[in-house]
XYZ file of C-alpha atoms in Angstrom:
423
model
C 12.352 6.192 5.004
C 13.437 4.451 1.545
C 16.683 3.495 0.076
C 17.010 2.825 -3.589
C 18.605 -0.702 -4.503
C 18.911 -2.374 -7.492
C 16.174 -5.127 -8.960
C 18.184 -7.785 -10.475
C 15.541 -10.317 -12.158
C 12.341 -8.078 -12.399
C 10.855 -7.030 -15.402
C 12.148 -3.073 -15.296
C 9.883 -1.018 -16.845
C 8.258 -2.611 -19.717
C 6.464 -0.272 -22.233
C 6.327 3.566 -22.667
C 3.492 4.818 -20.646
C 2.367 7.280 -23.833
C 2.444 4.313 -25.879
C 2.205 1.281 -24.619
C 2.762 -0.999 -27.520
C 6.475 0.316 -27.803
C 8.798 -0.962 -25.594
C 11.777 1.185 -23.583
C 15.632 0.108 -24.327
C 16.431 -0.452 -21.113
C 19.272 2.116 -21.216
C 17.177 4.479 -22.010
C 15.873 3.762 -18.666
C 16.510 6.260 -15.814
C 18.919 4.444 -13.382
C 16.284 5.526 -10.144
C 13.201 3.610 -12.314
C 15.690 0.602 -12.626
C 15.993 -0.020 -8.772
C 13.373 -0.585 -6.465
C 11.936 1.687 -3.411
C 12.526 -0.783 0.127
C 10.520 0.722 2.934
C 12.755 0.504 5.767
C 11.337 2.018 8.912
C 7.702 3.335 9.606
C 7.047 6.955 10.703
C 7.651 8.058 13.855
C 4.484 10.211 13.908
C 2.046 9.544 11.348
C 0.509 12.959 11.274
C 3.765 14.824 10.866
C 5.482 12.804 8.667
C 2.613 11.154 6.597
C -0.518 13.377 6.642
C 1.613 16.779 6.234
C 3.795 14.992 3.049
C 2.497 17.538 0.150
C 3.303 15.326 -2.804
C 3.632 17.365 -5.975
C 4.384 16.731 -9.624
C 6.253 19.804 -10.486
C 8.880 18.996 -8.222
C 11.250 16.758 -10.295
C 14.917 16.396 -10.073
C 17.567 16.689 -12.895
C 17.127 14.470 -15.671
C 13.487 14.102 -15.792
C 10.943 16.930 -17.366
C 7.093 16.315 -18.144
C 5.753 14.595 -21.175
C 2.391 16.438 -23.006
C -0.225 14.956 -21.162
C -2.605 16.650 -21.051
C -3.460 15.721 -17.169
C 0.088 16.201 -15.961
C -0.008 19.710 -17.440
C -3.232 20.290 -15.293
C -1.922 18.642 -12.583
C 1.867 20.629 -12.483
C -0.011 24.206 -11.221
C -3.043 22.410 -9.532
C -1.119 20.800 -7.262
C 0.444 24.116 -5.792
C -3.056 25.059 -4.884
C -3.961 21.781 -3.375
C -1.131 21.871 -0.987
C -1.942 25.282 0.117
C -5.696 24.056 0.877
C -4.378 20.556 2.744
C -1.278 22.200 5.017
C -2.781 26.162 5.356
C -0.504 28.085 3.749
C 2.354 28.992 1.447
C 5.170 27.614 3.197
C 3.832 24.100 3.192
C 7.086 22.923 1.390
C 9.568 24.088 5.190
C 7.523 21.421 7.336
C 10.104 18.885 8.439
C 8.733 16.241 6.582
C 9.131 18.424 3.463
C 11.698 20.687 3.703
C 14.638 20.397 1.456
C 17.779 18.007 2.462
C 20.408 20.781 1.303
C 19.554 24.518 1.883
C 17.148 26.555 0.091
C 17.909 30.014 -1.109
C 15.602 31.901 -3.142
C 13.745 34.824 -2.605
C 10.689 33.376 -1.167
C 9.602 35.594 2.358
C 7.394 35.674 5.176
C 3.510 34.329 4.373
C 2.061 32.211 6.921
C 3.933 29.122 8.801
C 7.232 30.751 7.759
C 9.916 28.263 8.861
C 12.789 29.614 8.065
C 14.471 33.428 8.535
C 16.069 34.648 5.947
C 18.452 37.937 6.644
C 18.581 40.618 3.736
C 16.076 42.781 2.509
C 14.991 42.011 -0.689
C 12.511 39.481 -2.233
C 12.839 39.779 -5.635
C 15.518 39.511 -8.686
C 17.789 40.841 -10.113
C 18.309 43.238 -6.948
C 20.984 45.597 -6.184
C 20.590 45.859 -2.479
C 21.326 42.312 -1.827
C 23.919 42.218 -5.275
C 21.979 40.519 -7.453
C 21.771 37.280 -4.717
C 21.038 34.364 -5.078
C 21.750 33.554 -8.199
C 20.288 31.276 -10.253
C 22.126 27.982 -10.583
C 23.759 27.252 -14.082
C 22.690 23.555 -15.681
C 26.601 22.389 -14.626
C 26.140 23.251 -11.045
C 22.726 21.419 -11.255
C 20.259 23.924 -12.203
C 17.294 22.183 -14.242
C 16.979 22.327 -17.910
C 13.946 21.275 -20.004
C 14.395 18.608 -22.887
C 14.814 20.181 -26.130
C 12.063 18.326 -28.222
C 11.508 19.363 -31.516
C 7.575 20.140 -32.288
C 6.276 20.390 -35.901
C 2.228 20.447 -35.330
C -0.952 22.338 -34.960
C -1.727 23.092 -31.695
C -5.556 21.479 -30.981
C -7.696 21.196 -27.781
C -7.820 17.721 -28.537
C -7.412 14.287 -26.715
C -4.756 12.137 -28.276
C -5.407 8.451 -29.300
C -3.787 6.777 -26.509
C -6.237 8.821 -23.622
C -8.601 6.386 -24.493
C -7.061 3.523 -23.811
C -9.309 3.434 -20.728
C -8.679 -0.990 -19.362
C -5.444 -2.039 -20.708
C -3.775 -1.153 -17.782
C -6.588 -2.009 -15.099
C -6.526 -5.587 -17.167
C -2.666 -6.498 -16.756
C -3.318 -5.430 -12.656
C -6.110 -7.769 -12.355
C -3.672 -10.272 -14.631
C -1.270 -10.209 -12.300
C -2.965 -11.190 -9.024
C -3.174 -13.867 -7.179
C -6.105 -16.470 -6.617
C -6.875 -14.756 -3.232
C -5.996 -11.391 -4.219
C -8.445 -11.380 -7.210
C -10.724 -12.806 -4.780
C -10.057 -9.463 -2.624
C -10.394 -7.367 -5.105
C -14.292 -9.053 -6.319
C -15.181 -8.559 -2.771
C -14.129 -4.852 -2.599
C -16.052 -3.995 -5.273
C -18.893 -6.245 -4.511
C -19.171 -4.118 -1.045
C -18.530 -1.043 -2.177
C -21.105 -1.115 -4.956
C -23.602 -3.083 -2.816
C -23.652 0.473 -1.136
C -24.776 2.108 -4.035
C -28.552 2.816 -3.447
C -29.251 3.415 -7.404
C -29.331 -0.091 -9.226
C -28.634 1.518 -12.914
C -25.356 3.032 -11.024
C -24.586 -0.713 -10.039
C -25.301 -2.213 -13.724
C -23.188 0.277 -15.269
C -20.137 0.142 -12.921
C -20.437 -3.733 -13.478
C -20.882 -3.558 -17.202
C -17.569 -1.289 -17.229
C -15.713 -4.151 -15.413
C -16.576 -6.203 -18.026
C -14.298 -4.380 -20.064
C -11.334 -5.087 -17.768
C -12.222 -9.020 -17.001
C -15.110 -11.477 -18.022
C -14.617 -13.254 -14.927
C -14.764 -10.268 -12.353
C -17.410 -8.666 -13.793
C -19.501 -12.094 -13.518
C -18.551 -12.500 -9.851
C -18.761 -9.113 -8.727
C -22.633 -8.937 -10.836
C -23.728 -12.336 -8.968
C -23.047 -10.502 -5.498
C -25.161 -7.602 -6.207
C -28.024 -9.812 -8.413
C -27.222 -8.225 -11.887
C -25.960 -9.631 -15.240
C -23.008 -8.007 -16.826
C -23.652 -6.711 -20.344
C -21.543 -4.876 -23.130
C -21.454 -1.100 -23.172
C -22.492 0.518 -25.775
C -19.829 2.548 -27.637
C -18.601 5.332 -26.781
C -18.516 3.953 -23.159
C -17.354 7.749 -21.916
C -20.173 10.388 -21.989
C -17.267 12.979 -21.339
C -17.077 14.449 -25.261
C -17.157 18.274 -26.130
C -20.016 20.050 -27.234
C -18.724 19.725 -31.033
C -17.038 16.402 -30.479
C -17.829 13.492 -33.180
C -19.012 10.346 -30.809
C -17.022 7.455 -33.030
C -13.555 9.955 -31.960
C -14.675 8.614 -28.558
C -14.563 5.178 -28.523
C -12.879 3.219 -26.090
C -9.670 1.327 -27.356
C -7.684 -1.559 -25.641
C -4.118 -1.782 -26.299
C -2.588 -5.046 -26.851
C 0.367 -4.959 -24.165
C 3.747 -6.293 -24.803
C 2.951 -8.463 -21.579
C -0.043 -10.175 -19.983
C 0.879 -9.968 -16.742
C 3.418 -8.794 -14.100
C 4.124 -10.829 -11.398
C 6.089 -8.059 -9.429
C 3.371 -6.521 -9.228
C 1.484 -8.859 -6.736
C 2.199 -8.652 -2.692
C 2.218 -12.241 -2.378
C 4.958 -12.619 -4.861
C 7.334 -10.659 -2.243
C 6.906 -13.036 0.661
C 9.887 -11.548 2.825
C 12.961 -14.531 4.397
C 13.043 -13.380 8.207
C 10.591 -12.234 10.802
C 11.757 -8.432 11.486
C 8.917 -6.208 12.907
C 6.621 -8.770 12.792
C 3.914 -8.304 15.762
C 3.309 -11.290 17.539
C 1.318 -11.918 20.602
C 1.933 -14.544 23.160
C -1.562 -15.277 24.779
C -0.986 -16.429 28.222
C -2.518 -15.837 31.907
C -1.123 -16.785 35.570
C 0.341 -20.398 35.670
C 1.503 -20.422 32.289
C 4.575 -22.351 31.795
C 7.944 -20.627 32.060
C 9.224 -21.341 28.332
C 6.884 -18.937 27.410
C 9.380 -16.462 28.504
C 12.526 -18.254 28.316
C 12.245 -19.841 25.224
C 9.555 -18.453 23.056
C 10.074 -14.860 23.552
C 13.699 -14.906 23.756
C 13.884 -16.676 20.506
C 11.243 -14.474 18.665
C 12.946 -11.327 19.906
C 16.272 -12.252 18.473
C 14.745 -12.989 15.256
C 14.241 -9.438 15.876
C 10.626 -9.263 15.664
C 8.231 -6.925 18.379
C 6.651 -9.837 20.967
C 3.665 -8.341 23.511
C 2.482 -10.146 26.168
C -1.664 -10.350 26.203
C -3.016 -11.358 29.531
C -7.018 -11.617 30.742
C -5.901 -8.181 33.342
C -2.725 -5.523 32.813
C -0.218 -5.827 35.346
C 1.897 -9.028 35.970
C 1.553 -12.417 34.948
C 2.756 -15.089 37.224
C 4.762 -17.733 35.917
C 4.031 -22.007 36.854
C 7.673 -21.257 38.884
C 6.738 -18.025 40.262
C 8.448 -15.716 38.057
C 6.222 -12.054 37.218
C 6.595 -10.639 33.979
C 5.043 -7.618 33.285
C 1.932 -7.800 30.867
C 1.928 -5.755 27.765
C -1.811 -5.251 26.968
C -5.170 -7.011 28.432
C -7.639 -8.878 26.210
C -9.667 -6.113 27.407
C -7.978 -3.102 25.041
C -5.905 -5.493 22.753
C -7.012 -6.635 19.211
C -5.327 -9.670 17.073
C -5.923 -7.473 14.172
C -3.044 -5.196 15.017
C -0.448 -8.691 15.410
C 0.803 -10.645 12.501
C 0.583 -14.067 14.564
C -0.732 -15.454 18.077
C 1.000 -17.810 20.085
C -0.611 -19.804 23.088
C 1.598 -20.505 26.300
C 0.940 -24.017 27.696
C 0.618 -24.341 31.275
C -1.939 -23.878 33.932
C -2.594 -20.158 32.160
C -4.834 -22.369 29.230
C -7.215 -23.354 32.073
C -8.205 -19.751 32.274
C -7.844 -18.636 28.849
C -10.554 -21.613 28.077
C -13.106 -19.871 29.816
C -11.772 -16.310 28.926
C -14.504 -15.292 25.807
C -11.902 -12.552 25.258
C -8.982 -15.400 24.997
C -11.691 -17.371 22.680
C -12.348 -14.629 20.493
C -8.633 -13.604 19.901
C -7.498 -16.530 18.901
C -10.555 -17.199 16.378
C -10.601 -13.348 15.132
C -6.663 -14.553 14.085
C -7.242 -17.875 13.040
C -10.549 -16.105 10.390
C -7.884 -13.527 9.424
C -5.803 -16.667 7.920
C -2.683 -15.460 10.452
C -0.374 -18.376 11.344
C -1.336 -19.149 15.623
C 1.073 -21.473 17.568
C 1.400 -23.224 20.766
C 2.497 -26.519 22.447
C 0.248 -29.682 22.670
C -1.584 -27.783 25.831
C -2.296 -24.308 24.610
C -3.679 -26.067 21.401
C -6.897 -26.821 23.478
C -7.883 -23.495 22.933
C -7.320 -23.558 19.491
C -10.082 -26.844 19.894
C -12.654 -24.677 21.462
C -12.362 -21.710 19.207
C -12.168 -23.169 16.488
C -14.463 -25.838 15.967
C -13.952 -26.673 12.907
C -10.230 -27.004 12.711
C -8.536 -29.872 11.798
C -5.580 -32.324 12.566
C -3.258 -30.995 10.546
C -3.495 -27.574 8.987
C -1.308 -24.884 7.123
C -0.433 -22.016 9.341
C -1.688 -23.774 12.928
C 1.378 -25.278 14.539
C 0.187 -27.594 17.632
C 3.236 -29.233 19.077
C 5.360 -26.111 20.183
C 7.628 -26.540 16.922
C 9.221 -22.752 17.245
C 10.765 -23.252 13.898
C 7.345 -24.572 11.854
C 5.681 -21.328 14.159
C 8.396 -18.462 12.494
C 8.695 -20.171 9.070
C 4.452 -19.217 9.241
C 5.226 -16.102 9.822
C 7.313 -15.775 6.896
C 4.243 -16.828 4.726
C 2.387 -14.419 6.404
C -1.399 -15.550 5.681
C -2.797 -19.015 5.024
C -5.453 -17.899 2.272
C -7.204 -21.027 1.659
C -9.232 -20.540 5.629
C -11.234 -17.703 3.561
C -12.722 -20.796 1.578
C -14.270 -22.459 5.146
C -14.276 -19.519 7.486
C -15.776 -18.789 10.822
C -18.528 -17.554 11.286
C -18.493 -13.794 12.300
């Protein structure tokens, strides 16, 4: 599910994607690139609605046609085949998830998966049997009509100049991260290439990120042992049979911009706690704010609250109360909650000698997720965390439920990934 809304201070779309050193007039702009896509629900089923979405570029709506590239072009009929590979058949575009929001009628029949049953006989046009329906839609009632675009030129197999432009763009990403998300992004390749078996494989991948950023390419080559060094020219080894090498060379744009914040997750921090997961770690004798006060309070802030317990079932409360237990530390993972909270009480006696308990709370705390709980549940936080100190961003120790969701909003505390746990 998305909504379009409009992006008031955000750099809208900065430079023409065919050339890059030209910038857009902004009311040149399309009014749908303008606004922003807000994700506002997650599927329902994740195999219906997500694996069976058969994204294509051909399908545009009014308003937009297809530039020259040469890989769009490939990609416009490609695509068609792809998605009758992926979903099994020619009717791929009547599954739910991709079916039309207004009706359909053409003369498309039968073929395998056929959703829909059309009446009438005929399957082709014009036709006299079914007279002459449907009829093609004129451009006033919406029909699509291609940009008139006046061409003067010989018609080459031929590259143009700005194909190879091959880092400017991978250089204003990287620009535009954050300490810890350039730090992520060394790491991925550092593991991904520390896979490779071939070590020439690993020099050259590294020498290409050279191209994009002095500083990656030096910490992603100390990971794997190498020393990044300057590609020779043409960097590509894709040029045709009677292609001139110096028509090859790699070229890097200068871009209007050096960076784009907007681009960066941590830039869009969001102000309330909706959907967050959180788990409230607890066990029999735990105290009864646990329920009373912490949950209530996190559930009206509307975010989803489980209850984690050493055994399914019921947890009894220090009063006597039972509340049912969501998931055991048996089946349940921190990794799937955004934060951990500890209920004091009698329960932290038994979560102290719980390994399960022990390990949640550290396998959270090495994930840099805010964990919370009163002066009492924070002994666990002592034992699993050895470590940890006095006073430290994202741990709240004194039951503070307002310190605990204002974490939340800041989602992860980075700077643990410069001391973490061990594993």
């Amino acid at each position: 599910g998305v909504q379009i809304v409009p992006e008031e201070d955000e750099h809208k779309f900065p430079f023409d994607l065919l050339d890059p050193t030209k910038m857009i007039p902004e009311e040149l702009v399309p009014v749908e690139i303008l606004g922003k896509m807000t994700l506002n629900r997650n599927p329902d089923n994740f195999f219906a609605e997500t694996e069976q979405v058969a994204f294509h570029p051909g399908h545009v709506v009014p308003g937009i046609d297809f530039t020259n590239d040469p890989l769009l072009q490939g990609r416009l009929f490609s695509y068609t085949d792809t998605q009758l590979s992926r979903l099994g058949g020619p009717n791929f575009h009547e599954i739910p998830i991709n079916r039309a929001i207004p009706e359909v009628t053409n003369n498309q029949r039968d073929g395998i998966h056929r959703m829909q049953i059309p009446k009438g006989k005929v399957s082709y046009h014009p036709n006299s049997m079914g007279q002459g329906c449907p009829f093609q839609a004129m451009i006033k009632e919406g029909g699509f009509a291609s940009f008139e675009e006046r061409i003067d030129s010989s018609k080459i197999r031929k590259r143009s100049k700005s194909f190879f432009d091959h880092f400017s763009q991978a250089t204003l990403f990287y620009n535009s991260m954050t300490d810890h998300e350039k730090r992520h992004i060394q790491n991925a390749f550092s593991f991904e290439l520390g896979k490779v078996q071939l070590v020439p494989i690993r020099q050259r991948m590294v020498d290409m990120l050279l191209e994009v950023d002095e500083d990656l390419a030096q910490k992603v080559a100390d990971h794997l042992g190498l020393v990044p060094k300057k590609l020779p020219q043409p960097i590509t080894g894709s040029i045709p049979a009677d292609g001139n090498p110096d028509d090859h060379h790699s070229l890097k744009v200068k871009l209007p911009i050096t960076e784009a914040p907007s681009v960066s997750m941590a830039n869009k921090l969001p102000t309330n706690i909706k959907a967050r997961r959180i788990a409230i770690l607890t066990a029999d004798g735990v105290d009864d704010d646990a329920f009373t006060k912490v949950k209530k309070q996190l559930c009206e802030m509307d975010a989803i609250v489980q209850i984690i317990a050493p055994r399914h079932g019921f947890v009894t409360t220090k009063s006597g109360e039972q509340y049912p237990v969501d998931d055991s530390l048996l089946t349940a993972a921190s990794v799937v909650f955004d934060a951990v909270y500890v209920g004091g009480g009698e329960s932290v006696n038994t979560l102290l000698e719980h390994a399960g308990a022990l390990h949640f709370v550290a396998e959270a705390y090495k994930h840099c997720k805010p964990i919370g709980a009163d002066e009492n549940g924070a002994e666990l936080f002592k034992k699993a965390i050895p470590h940890l100190k006095d006073a430290e961003d994202g741990v709240i120790t004194n039951g503070d439920l307002d310190e605990f969701t204002g974490a939340i909003m800041l989602h992860r505390f980075w700077d643990r990934e410069m001391n973490p746990l061990p594993a």
